[in-house]
């Protein structure tokens, strides 16, 4: 284990966080919330000083392997969350540290679940920090670091793999640094376009910036108690479209930019993703037609809700908890599926789902005709065995963790639907569930233990289980005998 | 710069490692997914699974946009096909590794038609390097520049060597011979020395000089001179074939021990008849003794198996043979081998990748100079680069003592002017058209101006 490299990288991440905190500080200045300056400056100072001390020494051995990468990613996220929670506590607006941690982890993991009972009472700069954490967490703080650091080293790809979602992460261009830059450029581009469009559609500037952070990071923190309910249909449709775009594999946009349209539009995952979206929207529109005043209104709500569930964003235009149980079930199932690999969304991911379904189909076929030879293909290419195995293990672990978590939080005595959807929504990084934790409710009623479990689930979900799980493996912490 | 490498073998890997540190965009093509995955996880490169000689794969990997395609798969034919295809698609330059001696002449003949910028024959290059070692038997390693006009020679300071305990300026003063000590390797730590560096026992020093000066130096310093008149080669590989030709040319008696009878017959047909060819196994003590191994001055292990070469060489060392040279293919055991007490080791793959890397550096059109050759010295930790100086280089004209070099990081080890070697001192200066050899720690030196502060 190359601990020096782990320490240095985490130090760098801390400095990056300190710099990013400048933005909410500026917001506090603009809105004259002077009492909030200190709650930001204190953690910033700590981050900057500790980060500097940790990354100050130049290290000779930059070699890291997959396990160092997992540890770096997991620890970075934990450290970033722990410091990110401080402004809430120090300002006194969320006095309990557990609650603040829940809130900020929910932000960084782009979950969007909240323990706040009254969002509108929060100060502007804290609301900004909350939503901005979606934006940072969406593409990943280490990917951001990789785009910045001049010499990320040869094995930086391992770090990117550990942080980016999807069964097999690949590069867009030969250099990791360039790949990270391209990803962030696309991300920034989508962000700017959405802010402008929302402004044109009539949303106030502050709201449109925050909602854009929530949308492109597929997070879901808003500024209003009824989330998106009070905005006009144009805003709702713009958000629907951008949620879907942010949940698309970013490779798709890269192909568009370099004008290889053929490759872009034949991406199997993207086709499935939009296919599922269209099918679910139509079914739900028909199912809820009687509840709204016309086809257009029910289509708007259906499309928005399907997008919010699939991309794991978690906004709501309407309280879908009141929908017929058929529609509700579809929404919950979509939460499982999640967005595309290589996007900012969470969940199991469409590509994993497709691989698993194809694999199941072939296995069943093999039972009928034992001598058939089949291989799972994606985009016309054979999927490697290791990827299939990884996919299966991931889905299994996902279910195991969900079950264990549901059991733990059911000690609190709430109903089954709430508990179950709360965990699914945490693991898939969605935000609201159904019943008590539905679009109109929040997570504040849970005990501290449950909140911590849900917090952990959010991290597990965002980092796709393995980094956090491997962090706990004792063999990871053996010291190499010879001092390097 | 955009480089596509076809073939993820040892050479492909070493080149990828070198170049990925030099801000070159590298795409690797190989048809084995696992190997590709390991390499692309280890180095900052993009992997592409498929047959590099197929049109679809090359289109998808965008070889058309490549500045250079390097084909280093195990098969000569595939390498040539790769290059042909890439050239057609629009790649600017192509390099193919071609090893079969039967193709060598044909390649020169067809280079234009095939669109090849360069072909590399690793076995031939390795044979040349072994030949250098035979010429300087006292040396652990020899790197030749400009066809051996200037050499960099690694010397181990064993107990009793008169250089031990001297500072470099004292050595230069005492012997008054034109040479420069350009690297000192002490306990795996490699430094570029200055005049005050003190030499200790067991240091490995790298000397830059010409062959005649070196011989004078050995004589003056009383270092035991060895002359190699006879050599025993184990394994009748392609390297053995090229090497034997060279050895015979310089009048050395050669005996080759090869286990495969067919190969023996082949060698007999192609090599001069004064070469003795024995059909026997190199891993057999009786065979070695019967053929009189301890009567030979040099012993060269060239079988296809690294482990066999290592063991045979250890045996030869124990027998007290003057010069033992071992060929090792796997770069991954470099450090393991180094920790065993071996005389001289030759890594054909490393030689090949050095040739490719220096070609790539030369391609990066720099302002005042171009890189002509690159060698790794001092336990692979230093680069020795040969620059061709163009007329607009900043460095021209001023004596070195007036120039500010990057501290402890560069040393000008030699100048070749009009085919004459100049070992520089503070009063020397560089002229346009010179060939300058620079020793450096930095791995990304592209231009002679970069050595100045």
mmCIF file of N, CA and C in Angstrom, chain B residues 265-317:
data_model
loop_
_atom_site.group_PDB
_atom_site.id
_atom_site.type_symbol
_atom_site.label_atom_id
_atom_site.label_comp_id
_atom_site.label_asym_id
_atom_site.label_seq_id
_atom_site.Cartn_x
_atom_site.Cartn_y
_atom_site.Cartn_z
ATOM 1 N N UNK B 265 22.109 -27.504 -38.614
ATOM 2 C CA UNK B 265 22.386 -27.660 -40.041
ATOM 3 C C UNK B 265 22.217 -26.322 -40.752
ATOM 4 N N UNK B 266 21.119 -25.641 -40.403
ATOM 5 C CA UNK B 266 20.854 -24.321 -40.987
ATOM 6 C C UNK B 266 22.013 -23.360 -40.765
ATOM 7 N N UNK B 267 22.493 -23.333 -39.503
ATOM 8 C CA UNK B 267 23.591 -22.426 -39.171
ATOM 9 C C UNK B 267 24.833 -22.785 -39.960
ATOM 10 N N UNK B 268 25.089 -24.102 -40.068
ATOM 11 C CA UNK B 268 26.248 -24.544 -40.835
ATOM 12 C C UNK B 268 26.184 -24.028 -42.257
ATOM 13 N N UNK B 269 24.967 -24.043 -42.814
ATOM 14 C CA UNK B 269 24.806 -23.610 -44.199
ATOM 15 C C UNK B 269 25.096 -22.133 -44.369
ATOM 16 N N UNK B 270 24.673 -21.327 -43.369
ATOM 17 C CA UNK B 270 24.733 -19.878 -43.558
ATOM 18 C C UNK B 270 25.988 -19.229 -42.987
ATOM 19 N N UNK B 271 26.606 -19.852 -42.000
ATOM 20 C CA UNK B 271 27.760 -19.215 -41.364
ATOM 21 C C UNK B 271 29.072 -19.698 -41.980
ATOM 22 N N UNK B 272 30.153 -18.914 -41.846
ATOM 23 C CA UNK B 272 31.454 -19.347 -42.368
ATOM 24 C C UNK B 272 31.866 -20.697 -41.761
ATOM 25 N N UNK B 273 32.640 -21.476 -42.518
ATOM 26 C CA UNK B 273 32.898 -22.844 -42.074
ATOM 27 C C UNK B 273 33.867 -22.909 -40.894
ATOM 28 N N UNK B 274 34.558 -21.812 -40.573
ATOM 29 C CA UNK B 274 35.480 -21.888 -39.439
ATOM 30 C C UNK B 274 34.747 -21.849 -38.097
ATOM 31 N N UNK B 275 33.453 -21.535 -38.158
ATOM 32 C CA UNK B 275 32.662 -21.552 -36.925
ATOM 33 C C UNK B 275 32.322 -22.995 -36.571
ATOM 34 N N UNK B 276 32.579 -23.354 -35.306
ATOM 35 C CA UNK B 276 32.238 -24.714 -34.875
ATOM 36 C C UNK B 276 30.813 -24.756 -34.379
ATOM 37 N N UNK B 277 30.051 -25.676 -34.892
ATOM 38 C CA UNK B 277 28.672 -25.774 -34.425
ATOM 39 C C UNK B 277 28.464 -27.137 -33.789
ATOM 40 N N UNK B 278 27.967 -27.130 -32.544
ATOM 41 C CA UNK B 278 27.838 -28.361 -31.779
ATOM 42 C C UNK B 278 26.369 -28.603 -31.491
ATOM 43 N N UNK B 279 25.937 -29.806 -31.747
ATOM 44 C CA UNK B 279 24.558 -30.139 -31.416
ATOM 45 C C UNK B 279 24.514 -30.717 -30.014
ATOM 46 N N UNK B 280 24.108 -29.900 -29.061
ATOM 47 C CA UNK B 280 24.049 -30.362 -27.681
ATOM 48 C C UNK B 280 23.244 -29.398 -26.850
ATOM 49 N N UNK B 281 22.995 -29.787 -25.605
ATOM 50 C CA UNK B 281 22.167 -28.938 -24.761
ATOM 51 C C UNK B 281 23.041 -28.083 -23.846
ATOM 52 N N UNK B 282 22.767 -26.793 -23.806
ATOM 53 C CA UNK B 282 23.561 -25.881 -22.989
ATOM 54 C C UNK B 282 23.339 -26.102 -21.509
ATOM 55 N N UNK B 283 22.262 -26.757 -21.155
ATOM 56 C CA UNK B 283 21.983 -26.986 -19.744
ATOM 57 C C UNK B 283 22.607 -28.294 -19.272
ATOM 58 N N UNK B 284 23.521 -28.825 -20.042
ATOM 59 C CA UNK B 284 24.136 -30.109 -19.694
ATOM 60 C C UNK B 284 25.613 -29.883 -19.371
ATOM 61 N N UNK B 285 26.000 -30.136 -18.125
ATOM 62 C CA UNK B 285 27.376 -29.884 -17.694
ATOM 63 C C UNK B 285 28.388 -30.665 -18.537
ATOM 64 N N UNK B 286 28.048 -31.931 -18.795
ATOM 65 C CA UNK B 286 28.985 -32.765 -19.543
ATOM 66 C C UNK B 286 29.286 -32.167 -20.907
ATOM 67 N N UNK B 287 28.219 -31.738 -21.586
ATOM 68 C CA UNK B 287 28.405 -31.138 -22.908
ATOM 69 C C UNK B 287 29.339 -29.939 -22.807
ATOM 70 N N UNK B 288 29.045 -29.071 -21.817
ATOM 71 C CA UNK B 288 29.840 -27.854 -21.682
ATOM 72 C C UNK B 288 31.302 -28.190 -21.405
ATOM 73 N N UNK B 289 31.520 -29.154 -20.490
ATOM 74 C CA UNK B 289 32.904 -29.511 -20.163
ATOM 75 C C UNK B 289 33.591 -30.169 -21.347
ATOM 76 N N UNK B 290 32.869 -31.049 -22.008
ATOM 77 C CA UNK B 290 33.438 -31.766 -23.143
ATOM 78 C C UNK B 290 33.868 -30.793 -24.232
ATOM 79 N N UNK B 291 33.062 -29.736 -24.405
ATOM 80 C CA UNK B 291 33.400 -28.747 -25.420
ATOM 81 C C UNK B 291 34.433 -27.750 -24.894
ATOM 82 N N UNK B 292 34.862 -27.948 -23.676
ATOM 83 C CA UNK B 292 35.956 -27.144 -23.124
ATOM 84 C C UNK B 292 35.589 -25.710 -22.837
ATOM 85 N N UNK B 293 34.521 -25.514 -22.098
ATOM 86 C CA UNK B 293 34.058 -24.139 -21.896
ATOM 87 C C UNK B 293 35.071 -23.278 -21.175
ATOM 88 N N UNK B 294 35.855 -23.882 -20.253
ATOM 89 C CA UNK B 294 36.775 -23.020 -19.495
ATOM 90 C C UNK B 294 37.995 -22.586 -20.300
ATOM 91 N N UNK B 295 38.086 -23.072 -21.550
ATOM 92 C CA UNK B 295 39.190 -22.600 -22.380
ATOM 93 C C UNK B 295 38.819 -21.317 -23.139
ATOM 94 N N UNK B 296 37.559 -20.923 -23.047
ATOM 95 C CA UNK B 296 37.126 -19.766 -23.829
ATOM 96 C C UNK B 296 37.252 -18.474 -23.028
ATOM 97 N N UNK B 297 37.491 -17.368 -23.751
ATOM 98 C CA UNK B 297 37.614 -16.068 -23.085
ATOM 99 C C UNK B 297 36.243 -15.479 -22.769
ATOM 100 N N UNK B 298 35.302 -15.765 -23.656
ATOM 101 C CA UNK B 298 33.975 -15.188 -23.448
ATOM 102 C C UNK B 298 32.920 -16.270 -23.547
ATOM 103 N N UNK B 299 31.864 -16.051 -22.796
ATOM 104 C CA UNK B 299 30.785 -17.016 -22.761
ATOM 105 C C UNK B 299 29.481 -16.238 -22.898
ATOM 106 N N UNK B 300 28.690 -16.586 -23.906
ATOM 107 C CA UNK B 300 27.495 -15.772 -24.185
ATOM 108 C C UNK B 300 26.270 -16.685 -24.199
ATOM 109 N N UNK B 301 25.338 -16.425 -23.280
ATOM 110 C CA UNK B 301 24.145 -17.264 -23.167
ATOM 111 C C UNK B 301 23.003 -16.611 -23.924
ATOM 112 N N UNK B 302 22.575 -17.259 -24.998
ATOM 113 C CA UNK B 302 21.574 -16.656 -25.876
ATOM 114 C C UNK B 302 20.388 -17.573 -26.133
ATOM 115 N N UNK B 303 20.096 -18.502 -25.203
ATOM 116 C CA UNK B 303 18.952 -19.381 -25.455
ATOM 117 C C UNK B 303 17.679 -18.572 -25.327
ATOM 118 N N UNK B 304 16.565 -19.191 -25.708
ATOM 119 C CA UNK B 304 15.295 -18.466 -25.673
ATOM 120 C C UNK B 304 14.688 -18.383 -24.277
ATOM 121 N N UNK B 305 15.302 -19.064 -23.307
ATOM 122 C CA UNK B 305 14.709 -19.099 -21.968
ATOM 123 C C UNK B 305 15.593 -18.296 -21.010
ATOM 124 N N UNK B 306 15.022 -17.264 -20.411
ATOM 125 C CA UNK B 306 15.782 -16.384 -19.515
ATOM 126 C C UNK B 306 16.408 -17.150 -18.364
ATOM 127 N N UNK B 307 15.629 -18.069 -17.795
ATOM 128 C CA UNK B 307 16.093 -18.799 -16.617
ATOM 129 C C UNK B 307 17.323 -19.644 -16.969
ATOM 130 N N UNK B 308 17.254 -20.309 -18.137
ATOM 131 C CA UNK B 308 18.400 -21.112 -18.567
ATOM 132 C C UNK B 308 19.625 -20.229 -18.736
ATOM 133 N N UNK B 309 19.438 -19.092 -19.394
ATOM 134 C CA UNK B 309 20.562 -18.187 -19.612
ATOM 135 C C UNK B 309 21.187 -17.780 -18.289
ATOM 136 N N UNK B 310 20.322 -17.489 -17.317
ATOM 137 C CA UNK B 310 20.820 -17.053 -16.019
ATOM 138 C C UNK B 310 21.645 -18.135 -15.356
ATOM 139 N N UNK B 311 21.107 -19.355 -15.356
ATOM 140 C CA UNK B 311 21.800 -20.437 -14.654
ATOM 141 C C UNK B 311 23.119 -20.784 -15.349
ATOM 142 N N UNK B 312 23.061 -20.853 -16.686
ATOM 143 C CA UNK B 312 24.294 -21.180 -17.418
ATOM 144 C C UNK B 312 25.364 -20.118 -17.142
ATOM 145 N N UNK B 313 24.924 -18.839 -17.116
ATOM 146 C CA UNK B 313 25.891 -17.763 -16.887
ATOM 147 C C UNK B 313 26.493 -17.839 -15.496
ATOM 148 N N UNK B 314 25.667 -18.187 -14.522
ATOM 149 C CA UNK B 314 26.192 -18.302 -13.161
ATOM 150 C C UNK B 314 27.261 -19.391 -13.107
ATOM 151 N N UNK B 315 26.987 -20.474 -13.813
ATOM 152 C CA UNK B 315 27.941 -21.574 -13.865
ATOM 153 C C UNK B 315 29.246 -21.119 -14.517
ATOM 154 N N UNK B 316 29.100 -20.365 -15.600
ATOM 155 C CA UNK B 316 30.281 -19.883 -16.316
ATOM 156 C C UNK B 316 31.068 -18.906 -15.445
ATOM 157 N N UNK B 317 30.369 -18.062 -14.716
ATOM 158 C CA UNK B 317 31.018 -17.148 -13.779
ATOM 159 C C UNK B 317 31.831 -17.921 -12.762
#
